Amino acid sequence: MSGMIDHHLHIKENKPVAFSDATLEKIGVIISHYPEGQQKSALLPVLHIAQQELGGYLSVDVMDRVASLLNIQPVEVYEVATFYTMFHLEPVGKYVIEVCQTGPCAICGGEQILEHLEKSLGINVGETTPDGIFTLKTVECLGACGTAPVMQVNTEFHESLTAEKIDRIIGDLKEKSNGKTSEVRWAELF
Amino acid sequence: MGRAVLTEKIGIPGIRGFDVYRSNGGYRNAEKALKEMTPADVGKEVTKSGLRGRGGAGFPTGLKWSFLDRKSDKPKYLICNADESEPGTFKDRYLMEHLPHLLIEGIIISSYALGVKSCYIYVRGEFKYIIAILQKAIGEAYQNKMLGQNILGTNFSLDIFLHPGGGAYICGEETALLESLEGKRGNPRIKPPFPAFRGLYNCPTMVNNVETLAAVAPIIGMGGNTYASIGIGKSTGTKLMSACGNINKPGVYEIDLGLPVEDFLYSEEYCGGIKNGKYLKAVVPGGSSVPVLPADLIVHTQKGDKRLLSYESLAEGGFETGSMLGSGGFIVYDEDACMVRNTWNFTRFYRHESCGQCSPCREGTAWMEPILRRIEEGKGKKKEIDLLVSIADKIEGNTICPFGDAAAWPVSSAIRHFRKEFEFHVEHPDIVKNINHGSLIRYI
């Protein structure tokens, strides 16, 4: 993990990080959900918002900005961002596809689903398509085992997957890839 | 069909909305608790009901509530644990998706009993659409004065806040959850002090699972004794079972505790039998952490009695021949399932999810995973099977939180019941290589 952060500090660009005024206001609301002096509690929700609204991953600049917003040390943000799997520390595609590989999905064809995606996207797990649209990853149990196999595309669930269903989903995403995503904004959830 | 205590209203169109829920008897139990009962009365009913923690541990809820440090002058918190991530478990998601107001009602009654004014619902971050459903329901509850100041015109006030997780299985463990809620890594705390004395922000805190809190509402409605009359022995009431794997009808089912496993597995009301007419090989009855049982031992106990879906019956025989009810995550394997592969899969999960705080768990899972992978690929050695048992033994009981046990049990139970299959992998590498799915094994 320390290597990862070293790498990140290396690519720190000191670019200004600009949350919109509306988002900053929302962050203030989230902080108010916790007792005075406990604003650090807002870290996970704020990181979700930051990742979604500021480029799809948490650059060191973004993490430093979050630290100053919550009045905590940057390292307190780094140690959390590196612990939780939903946060990306490297640039990712517009759509991050995460295929569940845990037991119940695995015995219901989750491994074949992953292979099918690798073939149809032309990339291996862990890679991003050259056009920057798709990143393919594996994920551990998504808590939807009754409708296995399952994957999420940027936290949107797709269940009871088959090869045909995946082709349809990928086709739709490719068509929409120039427009805005229909994904729910984290900032709207508080 | 078993009694629908929790899921009674689930089929009513629009039940997710406040008005429909209210007009179908919703919040009547909260009204009864707040207007006709003292907080102590509510606690007594919950104790009488025999309700046990539905997250997996099965600890009596009334007793857990009695530990809360009520004398403290600090604020008291209720945390609803909605970090559902035990593989095979998807019942809380079902409840929150379909009956968000039942959960809110249960939280109101529980908070009243506990003297709590602030509740946080910690929902795993991947359930973003569930967070959206809960947010809407909470908003409606505020609009209708079911939350906020002076609920239902009484002196009782309560705020509920939603808090998303960040993707970490360990945060389902209650002290890791508290760390996470404080904006830190999810490293479990050493107990004591227990959260009931020093929990969130060092204040007295009660952490209960979604299904547990939801059950409090009907318990107040029907009375603790009536609830306790459902079920068998100390396994009172109903339980949500989430069934998955190689069965005809995967899904969430509410059962009376005490239902025979065989009925649950084969009847059309529930799992509907094994898919494609195949034979049953094994079941993990309570989420990936509990010991796996082979077909004969899941249907009948070693003594020959019918195995029941209850805390006691599933544990009958200890770990030699029994398992646990756990979270109710019921994973079914047919004759084609490879137990070595499944054990490797679960161990990869635990390796990935270990918080890394305790050496036996951090190192032990990181040793077991590659050994299991080697055996699955036909590259293992026979003595490594015993080595796995030895590592699992050394993890179990030697960590701060129960995660270590959860990582050890799937390995030791699989080798206990399916040792021949592990030996076959070692002795017949060529056959294993030909039938295995080697190209698919990956770890990212």
Short mmCIF file of N, CA, C and O in Angstrom, two decimals, chain B residues 3 61 64 70 79 140 158 164 167 182 200-201 217 248 251 258 310 370 416:
data_model
loop_
_atom_site.label_atom_id
_atom_site.label_comp_id
_atom_site.label_asym_id
_atom_site.label_seq_id
_atom_site.Cartn_x
_atom_site.Cartn_y
_atom_site.Cartn_z
N ARG B 3 -45.50 -18.57 8.33
CA ARG B 3 -46.14 -17.32 8.69
C ARG B 3 -45.34 -16.14 8.15
O ARG B 3 -44.12 -16.15 8.18
N THR B 61 -31.42 -10.47 21.62
CA THR B 61 -31.48 -9.01 21.45
C THR B 61 -31.84 -8.30 22.75
O THR B 61 -31.24 -7.27 23.09
N LYS B 64 -28.84 -8.10 24.92
CA LYS B 64 -27.87 -7.13 24.39
C LYS B 64 -28.33 -5.70 24.72
O LYS B 64 -27.51 -4.87 25.14
N ARG B 70 -27.22 2.99 30.25
CA ARG B 70 -28.27 4.02 30.28
C ARG B 70 -27.94 5.15 31.25
O ARG B 70 -28.47 6.24 31.15
N ILE B 79 -27.14 2.00 15.93
CA ILE B 79 -26.62 1.82 14.58
C ILE B 79 -27.34 0.64 13.96
O ILE B 79 -27.37 -0.46 14.53
N GLU B 140 -40.04 10.78 3.63
CA GLU B 140 -41.50 10.69 3.83
C GLU B 140 -41.84 10.61 5.31
O GLU B 140 -42.82 11.20 5.77
N LEU B 158 -36.45 11.73 17.29
CA LEU B 158 -35.42 10.84 16.72
C LEU B 158 -35.01 11.32 15.33
O LEU B 158 -35.87 11.69 14.52
N PRO B 164 -23.06 5.63 3.93
CA PRO B 164 -22.62 4.57 3.02
C PRO B 164 -21.26 4.01 3.41
O PRO B 164 -20.39 4.75 3.85
N GLY B 167 -17.02 -0.37 0.70
CA GLY B 167 -16.62 -1.64 0.08
C GLY B 167 -15.62 -2.36 0.94
O GLY B 167 -14.42 -2.35 0.65
N GLU B 182 -16.68 6.44 11.95
CA GLU B 182 -15.91 7.59 12.42
C GLU B 182 -14.93 8.09 11.36
O GLU B 182 -14.09 8.94 11.62
N LEU B 200 -19.68 4.34 19.39
CA LEU B 200 -19.46 5.46 18.49
C LEU B 200 -19.07 6.70 19.29
O LEU B 200 -19.76 7.08 20.23
N TYR B 201 -17.98 7.34 18.91
CA TYR B 201 -17.44 8.52 19.60
C TYR B 201 -17.31 8.28 21.10
O TYR B 201 -17.54 9.19 21.91
N ALA B 217 -40.83 -4.36 15.32
CA ALA B 217 -42.16 -3.77 15.07
C ALA B 217 -43.28 -4.82 15.24
O ALA B 217 -44.18 -4.62 16.06
N ASN B 248 -33.60 -24.74 -7.86
CA ASN B 248 -34.56 -24.27 -8.86
C ASN B 248 -35.11 -22.87 -8.56
O ASN B 248 -35.42 -22.13 -9.48
N GLY B 251 -33.87 -17.38 -3.82
CA GLY B 251 -34.63 -16.21 -3.38
C GLY B 251 -34.63 -16.08 -1.87
O GLY B 251 -33.96 -16.83 -1.17
N GLY B 258 -37.32 -23.76 12.79
CA GLY B 258 -37.69 -25.14 13.10
C GLY B 258 -38.18 -25.91 11.88
O GLY B 258 -38.43 -27.11 11.96
N SER B 310 -32.87 -24.21 12.65
CA SER B 310 -32.91 -23.51 13.93
C SER B 310 -31.47 -23.37 14.40
O SER B 310 -30.58 -24.08 13.92
N PRO B 370 -2.97 -19.44 -1.64
CA PRO B 370 -2.16 -20.03 -2.71
C PRO B 370 -2.03 -21.55 -2.60
O PRO B 370 -1.91 -22.22 -3.64
N ARG B 416 -12.50 -31.66 6.51
CA ARG B 416 -13.10 -32.68 7.39
C ARG B 416 -14.07 -33.56 6.62
O ARG B 416 -14.04 -34.78 6.72
#
